[in-house]
Tab-separated table of C-alpha atoms in Angstrom:
chain	number	residue	atom	x	y	z
P	1	MET	CA	0.000	0.000	0.000
P	2	LYS	CA	2.809	2.314	0.908
P	3	GLU	CA	4.568	1.566	-2.377
P	4	LYS	CA	1.383	2.408	-4.311
P	5	LEU	CA	1.118	5.718	-2.486
P	6	ASN	CA	4.732	6.521	-3.314
P	7	MET	CA	4.161	5.680	-6.961
P	8	CYS	CA	1.059	7.833	-7.054
P	9	GLY	CA	2.994	10.641	-5.400
P	10	LYS	CA	5.774	10.420	-7.969
P	11	LYS	CA	3.243	10.427	-10.830
P	12	SER	CA	1.540	13.446	-9.291
P	13	VAL	CA	4.865	15.290	-9.024
P	14	LYS	CA	5.748	14.445	-12.642
P	15	PHE	CA	2.309	15.584	-13.788
P	16	ASN	CA	2.636	18.859	-11.862
P	17	ILE	CA	6.085	19.444	-13.366
P	18	PHE	CA	4.684	18.737	-16.844
P	19	VAL	CA	1.819	21.178	-16.295
P	20	TYR	CA	4.188	23.785	-14.882
P	21	VAL	CA	6.631	23.460	-17.788
P	22	SER	CA	3.766	23.562	-20.311
P	23	ILE	CA	2.346	26.730	-18.757
P	24	CYS	CA	5.794	28.332	-18.757
P	25	LEU	CA	6.313	27.459	-22.421
P	26	ILE	CA	2.898	28.868	-23.311
P	27	ILE	CA	3.645	32.094	-21.398
P	28	ILE	CA	7.088	32.376	-23.047
P	29	GLY	CA	5.474	31.783	-26.448
P	30	MET	CA	2.879	34.484	-25.795
P	31	ILE	CA	5.560	36.928	-24.652
P	32	PHE	CA	7.641	36.146	-27.741
P	33	PHE	CA	4.569	36.650	-29.962
P	34	VAL	CA	3.755	40.006	-28.353
P	35	ILE	CA	7.370	41.210	-28.557
P	36	ASN	CA	7.615	40.087	-32.159
P	37	ALA	CA	4.362	41.895	-32.981
P	38	LEU	CA	5.569	45.056	-31.259
P	39	ILE	CA	8.856	44.945	-33.148
P	40	ARG	CA	7.029	44.369	-36.403
P	41	ASN	CA	4.642	47.263	-35.735
P	42	ALA	CA	7.459	49.570	-34.651
P	43	SER	CA	9.428	48.989	-37.844
P	44	GLU	CA	8.680	50.874	-41.031
P	45	GLN	CA	7.957	49.385	-44.386
P	46	ILE	CA	8.504	51.128	-47.707
P	47	GLY	CA	5.742	51.572	-50.223
P	48	TYR	CA	6.921	52.285	-53.739
P	49	ILE	CA	5.736	52.499	-57.345
P	50	GLU	CA	7.872	51.264	-60.213
P	51	ARG	CA	7.156	51.889	-63.864
P	52	PHE	CA	7.938	49.855	-66.974
P	53	ASP	CA	7.344	51.216	-70.480
P	54	LYS	CA	6.032	48.626	-72.937
P	55	ILE	CA	5.162	48.292	-76.622
P	56	GLU	CA	2.636	45.766	-77.919
P	57	ASN	CA	1.239	45.860	-81.466
P	58	TYR	CA	2.540	49.425	-81.867
P	59	ASP	CA	0.689	50.442	-78.717
P	60	PHE	CA	2.869	52.422	-76.292
P	61	PHE	CA	1.856	52.134	-72.643
P	62	ALA	CA	3.253	52.230	-69.114
P	63	LEU	CA	2.750	49.629	-66.400
P	64	PHE	CA	2.803	50.858	-62.807
P	65	TYR	CA	3.317	48.369	-59.969
P	66	GLY	CA	2.483	49.366	-56.388
P	67	LYS	CA	4.536	47.354	-53.893
P	68	ILE	CA	5.327	47.146	-50.189
P	69	TRP	CA	8.880	46.237	-49.192
P	70	TYR	CA	9.636	44.708	-45.769
P	71	SER	CA	12.954	44.697	-43.922
P	72	SER	CA	12.991	40.902	-44.234
P	73	GLY	CA	13.349	41.365	-47.993
P	74	LYS	CA	9.798	40.202	-48.676
P	75	GLU	CA	7.647	42.241	-51.069
P	76	ASP	CA	3.878	42.403	-51.611
P	77	LEU	CA	2.301	43.545	-54.870
P	78	ILE	CA	-0.800	45.514	-53.885
P	79	PHE	CA	-1.897	46.900	-57.253
P	80	LYS	CA	-1.039	47.136	-60.922
P	81	VAL	CA	-2.353	49.697	-63.398
P	82	LYS	CA	-1.795	50.158	-67.117
P	83	MET	CA	-1.839	53.634	-68.641
P	84	SER	CA	-1.618	54.616	-72.283
P	85	ARG	CA	1.412	56.739	-73.117
P	86	ASN	CA	-0.888	59.106	-75.004
P	87	LYS	CA	-3.056	59.445	-71.910
P	88	ILE	CA	-0.164	60.377	-69.615
P	89	LYS	CA	1.707	62.435	-72.206
P	90	GLY	CA	3.080	65.495	-70.466
P	91	LEU	CA	3.060	63.733	-67.084
P	92	ASP	CA	6.214	61.721	-67.720
P	93	TYR	CA	8.366	64.031	-65.613
P	94	PHE	CA	5.901	64.008	-62.726
P	95	PRO	CA	4.050	60.666	-62.505
P	96	VAL	CA	4.574	60.919	-58.728
P	97	ARG	CA	1.555	63.219	-58.734
P	98	LEU	CA	-0.776	60.293	-59.533
P	99	PHE	CA	0.079	58.247	-56.410
P	100	ALA	CA	0.016	58.949	-52.664
P	101	TRP	CA	0.990	56.822	-49.643
P	102	GLY	CA	-1.372	57.599	-46.776
P	103	LYS	CA	-1.760	56.462	-43.190
P	104	ASN	CA	-3.702	53.263	-43.947
P	105	GLN	CA	-4.111	53.182	-47.732
P	106	VAL	CA	-2.319	54.004	-50.960
P	107	ALA	CA	-4.245	56.114	-53.499
P	108	TYR	CA	-3.777	55.973	-57.254
P	109	CYS	CA	-5.512	56.767	-60.559
P	110	GLY	CA	-7.288	54.316	-62.809
P	111	GLU	CA	-6.308	53.759	-66.447
P	112	ASP	CA	-8.142	56.795	-67.821
P	113	LEU	CA	-6.948	59.057	-64.935
P	114	LYS	CA	-10.531	59.725	-63.845
P	115	GLU	CA	-11.012	57.000	-61.247
P	116	LEU	CA	-9.640	57.449	-57.733
P	117	ILE	CA	-8.779	54.101	-56.123
P	118	LEU	CA	-7.583	53.253	-52.596
P	119	VAL	CA	-5.997	49.973	-51.476
P	120	ASP	CA	-5.612	49.023	-47.805
P	121	TYR	CA	-2.070	48.166	-46.660
P	122	LYS	CA	-3.098	45.433	-44.258
P	123	THR	CA	-5.643	43.513	-46.327
P	124	LYS	CA	-4.110	44.364	-49.745
P	125	LYS	CA	-7.685	44.895	-50.946
P	126	GLU	CA	-9.396	47.806	-52.671
P	127	VAL	CA	-11.490	49.785	-50.177
P	128	TYR	CA	-12.569	52.808	-52.226
P	129	ARG	CA	-13.243	53.642	-55.865
P	130	ASN	CA	-14.841	56.787	-57.224
P	131	ARG	CA	-15.091	58.248	-60.701
P	132	MET	CA	-14.264	61.945	-60.692
P	133	PRO	CA	-16.023	64.411	-63.049
P	134	GLU	CA	-12.766	65.211	-64.881
P	135	MET	CA	-9.175	64.042	-65.128
P	136	ILE	CA	-7.185	63.739	-61.902
P	137	LYS	CA	-3.980	65.797	-61.985
P	138	TYR	CA	-2.567	65.448	-58.438
P	139	ILE	CA	-3.061	63.301	-55.326
P	140	SER	CA	-1.401	63.822	-51.936
P	141	ALA	CA	-1.789	62.173	-48.537
P	142	ASN	CA	-1.645	63.311	-44.932
P	143	LYS	CA	-0.224	60.458	-42.841
P	144	GLN	CA	-1.210	62.167	-39.587
P	145	THR	CA	-4.919	62.568	-40.323
P	146	GLY	CA	-5.363	59.772	-42.877
P	147	GLU	CA	-6.869	62.213	-45.413
P	148	PHE	CA	-6.162	62.655	-49.118
P	149	VAL	CA	-6.226	65.804	-51.264
P	150	ILE	CA	-7.154	65.462	-54.927
P	151	ALA	CA	-6.790	68.086	-57.643
P	152	THR	CA	-8.646	67.499	-60.890
P	153	GLU	CA	-8.551	69.697	-63.975
P	154	LYS	CA	-11.144	72.052	-62.507
P	155	ARG	CA	-11.589	71.305	-58.808
P	156	LEU	CA	-9.902	70.563	-55.491
P	157	TYR	CA	-11.230	67.841	-53.178
P	158	LEU	CA	-10.616	66.494	-49.678
P	159	LEU	CA	-11.215	62.781	-49.003
P	160	LYS	CA	-11.693	61.790	-45.360
P	161	SER	CA	-11.747	58.260	-43.984
P	162	GLU	CA	-13.028	56.790	-40.727
P	163	TYR	CA	-12.550	53.255	-39.422
P	164	VAL	CA	-15.646	51.493	-38.099
P	165	PRO	CA	-14.384	48.839	-35.592
P	166	LYS	CA	-17.745	47.069	-35.385
P	167	ASN	CA	-17.819	46.310	-39.109
P	168	LYS	CA	-14.018	46.350	-39.531
P	169	ILE	CA	-14.290	48.659	-42.547
P	170	TYR	CA	-13.411	52.219	-43.547
P	171	THR	CA	-16.063	54.727	-44.546
P	172	PHE	CA	-15.136	57.619	-46.838
P	173	SER	CA	-16.515	61.090	-47.520
P	174	LEU	CA	-15.431	63.272	-50.461
P	175	LYS	CA	-15.850	67.047	-50.261
P	176	GLN	CA	-15.183	69.711	-52.886
P	177	VAL	CA	-12.965	72.415	-51.408
P	178	ALA	CA	-12.462	74.865	-54.263
P	179	ARG	CA	-12.813	75.378	-58.000
P	180	GLY	CA	-9.831	76.195	-60.223
P	181	SER	CA	-6.600	74.803	-61.624
P	182	PHE	CA	-4.386	73.671	-58.738
P	183	CYS	CA	-1.114	71.760	-58.495
P	184	TRP	CA	0.863	69.980	-55.736
P	185	PRO	CA	-1.893	70.327	-53.077
P	186	VAL	CA	-0.712	69.382	-49.572
P	187	LEU	CA	-2.796	69.246	-46.386
P	188	SER	CA	-1.113	70.724	-43.300
P	189	PRO	CA	-0.212	68.334	-40.444
P	190	ASN	CA	-2.954	69.819	-38.251
P	191	GLY	CA	-5.517	69.274	-41.021
P	192	ARG	CA	-6.617	72.919	-41.205
P	193	TYR	CA	-4.917	74.243	-44.354
P	194	ILE	CA	-4.229	73.141	-47.898
P	195	ALA	CA	-1.217	74.721	-49.582
P	196	CYS	CA	-1.096	74.411	-53.347
P	197	GLY	CA	-0.013	76.058	-56.539
P	198	GLU	CA	-2.695	77.861	-58.526
P	199	ARG	CA	-2.750	78.725	-62.223
P	200	ASP	CA	-5.205	81.543	-62.831
P	201	ASN	CA	-3.122	84.141	-64.673
P	202	LYS	CA	-4.967	85.215	-67.835
P	203	GLU	CA	-1.762	86.257	-69.589
P	204	ASN	CA	0.065	82.971	-68.988
P	205	ASP	CA	-1.669	79.752	-67.907
P	206	ALA	CA	1.688	78.139	-66.998
P	207	ALA	CA	2.511	80.771	-64.375
P	208	THR	CA	1.923	79.417	-60.853
P	209	SER	CA	1.291	81.251	-57.600
P	210	LEU	CA	1.353	79.693	-54.120
P	211	VAL	CA	-1.926	79.859	-52.206
P	212	VAL	CA	-3.177	78.517	-48.884
P	213	ILE	CA	-6.796	77.506	-48.285
P	214	ASP	CA	-8.152	77.759	-44.737
P	215	LEU	CA	-10.658	74.923	-44.386
P	216	ASN	CA	-12.103	76.369	-41.153
P	217	LYS	CA	-12.806	79.782	-42.647
P	218	ASN	CA	-13.408	78.585	-46.217
P	219	SER	CA	-10.986	81.250	-47.459
P	220	LYS	CA	-8.036	81.398	-49.860
P	221	LYS	CA	-4.926	83.575	-49.567
P	222	LYS	CA	-2.054	84.099	-52.027
P	223	LEU	CA	1.348	83.601	-50.348
P	224	LEU	CA	3.722	83.870	-53.307
P	225	SER	CA	3.043	85.590	-56.606
P	226	GLU	CA	3.462	83.970	-59.991
P	227	ARG	CA	5.230	87.167	-61.040
P	228	PHE	CA	8.779	88.306	-60.309
P	229	GLY	CA	8.790	92.050	-59.871
P	230	ASP	CA	7.731	93.960	-62.962
P	231	MET	CA	9.200	91.478	-65.455
P	232	PRO	CA	6.921	90.345	-68.308
P	233	ILE	CA	4.868	87.341	-67.243
P	234	ASN	CA	5.213	85.668	-70.637
P	235	ASN	CA	8.992	85.368	-70.246
P	236	VAL	CA	9.633	85.200	-66.507
P	237	TYR	CA	7.192	83.460	-64.185
P	238	ARG	CA	7.101	81.064	-61.258
P	239	ILE	CA	7.101	77.291	-61.689
P	240	ILE	CA	6.495	75.068	-58.630
P	241	TYR	CA	7.901	71.521	-58.413
P	242	SER	CA	6.963	70.508	-54.856
P	243	ILE	CA	5.280	71.819	-51.697
P	244	ALA	CA	5.853	70.825	-48.051
P	245	TRP	CA	4.599	71.937	-44.626
P	246	SER	CA	6.661	72.326	-41.471
P	247	ARG	CA	5.612	69.963	-38.700
P	248	ASP	CA	3.910	72.732	-36.727
P	249	SER	CA	1.798	73.785	-39.765
P	250	ARG	CA	3.272	77.281	-39.705
P	251	TYR	CA	5.663	77.335	-42.664
P	252	VAL	CA	5.226	76.272	-46.282
P	253	ALA	CA	8.296	75.463	-48.376
P	254	ILE	CA	8.391	74.994	-52.137
P	255	SER	CA	10.975	74.045	-54.724
P	256	THR	CA	10.573	76.636	-57.440
P	257	SER	CA	12.179	78.153	-60.522
P	258	THR	CA	11.636	80.324	-63.563
P	259	PRO	CA	11.771	79.025	-67.163
P	260	ALA	CA	15.350	78.142	-68.066
P	261	ASP	CA	17.305	75.423	-69.807
P	262	PRO	CA	18.750	73.971	-67.696
P	263	SER	CA	16.412	74.977	-64.876
P	264	TYR	CA	17.853	76.603	-61.753
P	265	ILE	CA	15.649	75.408	-58.889
P	266	TRP	CA	15.751	76.865	-55.383
P	267	VAL	CA	13.743	76.733	-52.122
P	268	SER	CA	11.277	79.400	-50.986
P	269	VAL	CA	9.593	79.472	-47.572
P	270	THR	CA	6.544	81.428	-46.362
P	271	ASP	CA	5.314	82.004	-42.814
P	272	ILE	CA	1.521	81.671	-43.126
P	273	SER	CA	0.942	83.519	-39.825
P	274	THR	CA	2.545	86.677	-41.210
P	275	GLY	CA	2.373	85.996	-44.942
P	276	LYS	CA	6.072	86.872	-45.195
P	277	PRO	CA	7.938	84.932	-47.909
P	278	VAL	CA	11.690	84.379	-48.173
P	279	GLU	CA	13.281	83.370	-51.477
P	280	PHE	CA	16.395	81.400	-50.520
P	281	THR	CA	17.632	81.733	-54.080
P	282	ARG	CA	21.362	82.056	-53.638
P	283	ASN	CA	22.158	79.447	-50.985
P	284	THR	CA	19.639	76.719	-51.961
P	285	GLY	CA	20.075	76.809	-55.762
P	286	LEU	CA	20.434	73.563	-57.723
P	287	CYS	CA	17.726	71.993	-55.579
P	288	SER	CA	16.514	68.646	-56.896
P	289	PRO	CA	12.791	68.275	-56.013
P	290	PRO	CA	11.145	67.526	-53.722
P	291	VAL	CA	11.740	69.660	-50.643
P	292	SER	CA	10.425	67.932	-47.489
P	293	SER	CA	9.745	68.746	-43.846
P	294	PHE	CA	12.425	67.800	-41.326
P	295	SER	CA	11.313	69.620	-38.171
P	296	GLU	CA	9.440	72.740	-37.084
P	297	ASP	CA	12.177	75.057	-38.346
P	298	LYS	CA	14.104	72.951	-40.880
P	299	PHE	CA	13.417	71.574	-44.331
P	300	ILE	CA	15.458	68.924	-46.118
P	301	PHE	CA	16.286	68.738	-49.816
P	302	SER	CA	18.858	67.403	-52.238
P	303	GLN	CA	21.258	69.987	-53.627
P	304	GLY	CA	23.657	69.746	-56.542
P	305	ASN	CA	23.639	68.174	-59.973
P	306	PRO	CA	26.507	66.234	-61.583
P	307	GLY	CA	25.296	67.230	-65.054
P	308	TYR	CA	25.548	71.005	-64.539
P	309	LYS	CA	29.314	71.389	-64.962
P	310	GLU	CA	29.035	73.294	-68.230
P	311	PHE	CA	26.497	75.882	-67.094
P	312	GLY	CA	26.885	79.076	-65.109
P	313	ASP	CA	28.762	80.072	-61.979
P	314	TYR	CA	27.806	77.984	-58.953
P	315	SER	CA	30.746	78.985	-56.778
P	316	ASN	CA	28.352	79.892	-53.942
P	317	ILE	CA	27.191	76.253	-53.698
P	318	ARG	CA	29.263	73.679	-51.869
P	319	ASP	CA	30.194	70.748	-54.106
P	320	PRO	CA	27.671	71.707	-56.827
P	321	PHE	CA	28.407	68.713	-59.053
P	322	ARG	CA	27.455	66.105	-56.473
P	323	ALA	CA	23.938	65.547	-55.165
P	324	LYS	CA	23.899	65.654	-51.366
P	325	LEU	CA	21.287	66.062	-48.631
P	326	VAL	CA	20.996	69.489	-47.012
P	327	LEU	CA	18.995	70.962	-44.136
P	328	LEU	CA	17.742	74.537	-44.508
P	329	ASN	CA	17.267	76.435	-41.245
P	330	ILE	CA	14.415	78.772	-42.111
P	331	LYS	CA	15.037	81.058	-39.119
P	332	ASN	CA	18.492	82.217	-40.269
P	333	GLY	CA	18.857	80.718	-43.758
P	334	SER	CA	21.879	78.613	-42.830
P	335	LEU	CA	22.558	75.264	-44.485
P	336	GLU	CA	23.648	72.075	-42.726
P	337	TYR	CA	25.134	69.411	-44.960
P	338	ILE	CA	24.227	65.938	-43.727
P	339	SER	CA	27.306	63.820	-43.121
P	340	GLY	CA	27.697	60.081	-43.321
P	341	ILE	CA	26.844	59.580	-46.995
P	342	PRO	CA	29.863	58.436	-49.049
P	343	LYS	CA	30.870	60.825	-51.813
P	344	ASN	CA	30.533	58.130	-54.434
P	345	ILE	CA	26.757	58.032	-53.796
P	346	ASN	CA	24.617	60.858	-55.164
P	347	ALA	CA	21.741	61.383	-52.730
P	348	TYR	CA	18.289	62.460	-53.949
P	349	TRP	CA	14.651	62.467	-52.865
P	350	PRO	CA	14.929	62.415	-49.036
P	351	VAL	CA	12.092	60.870	-46.999
P	352	ILE	CA	12.067	61.232	-43.213
P	353	GLY	CA	11.285	58.033	-41.296
P	354	LEU	CA	10.855	57.327	-37.594
P	355	ASP	CA	14.500	56.454	-37.029
P	356	GLY	CA	16.393	57.572	-40.095
P	357	ILE	CA	16.504	59.324	-43.457
P	358	TYR	CA	15.730	57.436	-46.643
P	359	PHE	CA	17.030	58.535	-50.030
P	360	THR	CA	17.638	57.341	-53.582
P	361	ASP	CA	20.710	57.394	-55.820
P	362	LYS	CA	18.888	58.822	-58.844
P	363	GLY	CA	17.132	62.150	-59.243
P	364	GLY	CA	13.665	62.383	-57.700
P	365	TYR	CA	10.916	63.527	-60.023
P	366	PHE	CA	13.236	63.683	-63.010
P	367	SER	CA	14.375	60.048	-62.999
P	368	SER	CA	15.679	58.941	-66.365
P	369	GLY	CA	16.369	55.383	-67.399
P	370	GLU	CA	15.462	52.324	-65.363
P	371	GLY	CA	16.599	51.192	-61.973
P	372	CYS	CA	17.812	52.864	-58.806
P	373	SER	CA	18.512	51.964	-55.195
P	374	ILE	CA	16.836	53.081	-51.975
P	375	TYR	CA	19.095	53.708	-48.983
P	376	LYS	CA	18.678	54.452	-45.298
P	377	LEU	CA	20.902	56.771	-43.282
P	378	LYS	CA	20.839	56.106	-39.539
P	379	SER	CA	23.421	57.216	-36.967
P	380	LYS	CA	25.721	58.363	-39.798
P	381	ARG	CA	25.674	54.879	-41.308
P	382	VAL	CA	24.313	54.240	-44.804
P	383	VAL	CA	22.623	50.953	-45.678
P	384	GLN	CA	21.481	50.026	-49.177
P	385	LEU	CA	18.023	48.537	-48.622
P	386	PHE	CA	17.025	47.272	-52.052
P	387	LYS	CA	17.120	47.959	-55.784
P	388	VAL	CA	14.140	49.063	-57.823
P	389	ARG	CA	14.225	47.363	-61.209
P	390	GLY	CA	11.871	49.748	-62.989
P	391	ASN	CA	11.738	53.516	-63.042
P	392	LEU	CA	10.968	54.685	-59.487
P	393	VAL	CA	7.862	56.858	-59.603
P	394	SER	CA	6.901	57.269	-55.946
P	395	TYR	CA	8.001	55.974	-52.535
P	396	ASP	CA	7.407	56.635	-48.860
P	397	THR	CA	7.672	54.959	-45.475
P	398	ILE	CA	4.507	53.353	-44.130
P	399	ARG	CA	3.522	51.390	-41.013
P	400	ILE	CA	1.193	48.411	-41.056
P	401	TYR	CA	-0.554	47.601	-37.781
C-alpha cells in the first residue's frame, strides 16, 4: 500500500512538473509573440511604385506596380495599373503626382486618370473607388490625419476616412474644397490648411502662384506671386515643383524656378501667420525636387547636380556637381550638410522616417532610365536597402498595424 502511495505521489509530481513546464512554455510563447508583434509594428515598411514602359502591337503604354517592401526582404504587390502613353503624355516628368501613400491606404488613378482608387495596406484589398467628373492631376496624402487631397482639372477635393471597428471597414466622404486649376496640393499636419499652386493668370496659364486655403474659414490667400517684380509674365514666371509643410503647420516650403534650360531650382519658404515669404535663391540653388519637412524650423532637400558642370557660376554652392542632402534652417537661412553619406553616392529624394533618413541614388521627379537603389541613413551609417528594377515613380515609409 505504501509503495502504491509513493508511486502515485511520484506520478503526481511528474504531472505537476509537466503542467508547470507547459504553462511556462505557453507564457514564453505568448511573450515572444507580443514582442515580435511590437517589433514588427514599430518597424517601417517602404511603399513604392515602379514603372515599366512597354510596346505591344505598336501600342505604347506604361505599367505601374504598387509594392510594399519589408525589412525581411519580402515584397507584396498591392496593385497594378496600365496607362496609355498618349493618356499620360506630359506627365512623364511628374508621374509621382498620380500616387500617394497615406496612413492606412495608398491612393492611385485608374487607367483613364478619372477613377480614384484606394488599397488598404493590411488587407491588400481595394477599399474605395470613385469616378471623378474630370481628369485627376494630383493626389497627396496626410499620414497624420489619414486624409487625401485630390486636384482634378477644374476642382480641389478632400477625401476623409473613418474606421468602423464594429464592421471592420473604412467609410469615406469626399468634399469639394475649391474650383480652379491647382497643383501639388498638400494638407497641413494639423488638417486645417491646404497649400497648393494655382494657375489663374490670364496672360500665362503656366505661371503658378502659391496659395493657402483655410478649411475652417473657407478662405483662400495668395502667399507667393506667380510674377517676379515687374518682369513680363510671358517670359519670366514662377514654376512650382513641390510643396511641403513644417511639422507645426506654420511654414510652407516649395521648390521653385523660372523658365530656363537647364532649370535653376531653389527653395522658398513662407510664414503663413505673417504671410512673409523668403526666397532662398542664392544658398539653396540647384535643388533637386522635392523639398520635405524635417522639423518645425528645418526643411530637407537634395542639392547639386553632376550634369551642370558646363552651365553658369555655382561657386556659392558647396560641391555643386554632387547631389547631397541638405537641411535649410528657415530662421536664419543657414545650411547644414548631412554627413555620413559616401561621396561616391549621389543622394536624392529624401524621406524622413521614424528612425532615419531614406534617399535614392537617382534624381527624384526627373528620374531617367530604369533602376535605382533606396538607402537608409541612420546614426551616420548608410545601408542600401534594395534595388528598384523599374523607373521609381513614388516611394514613402509606411507602417502596417
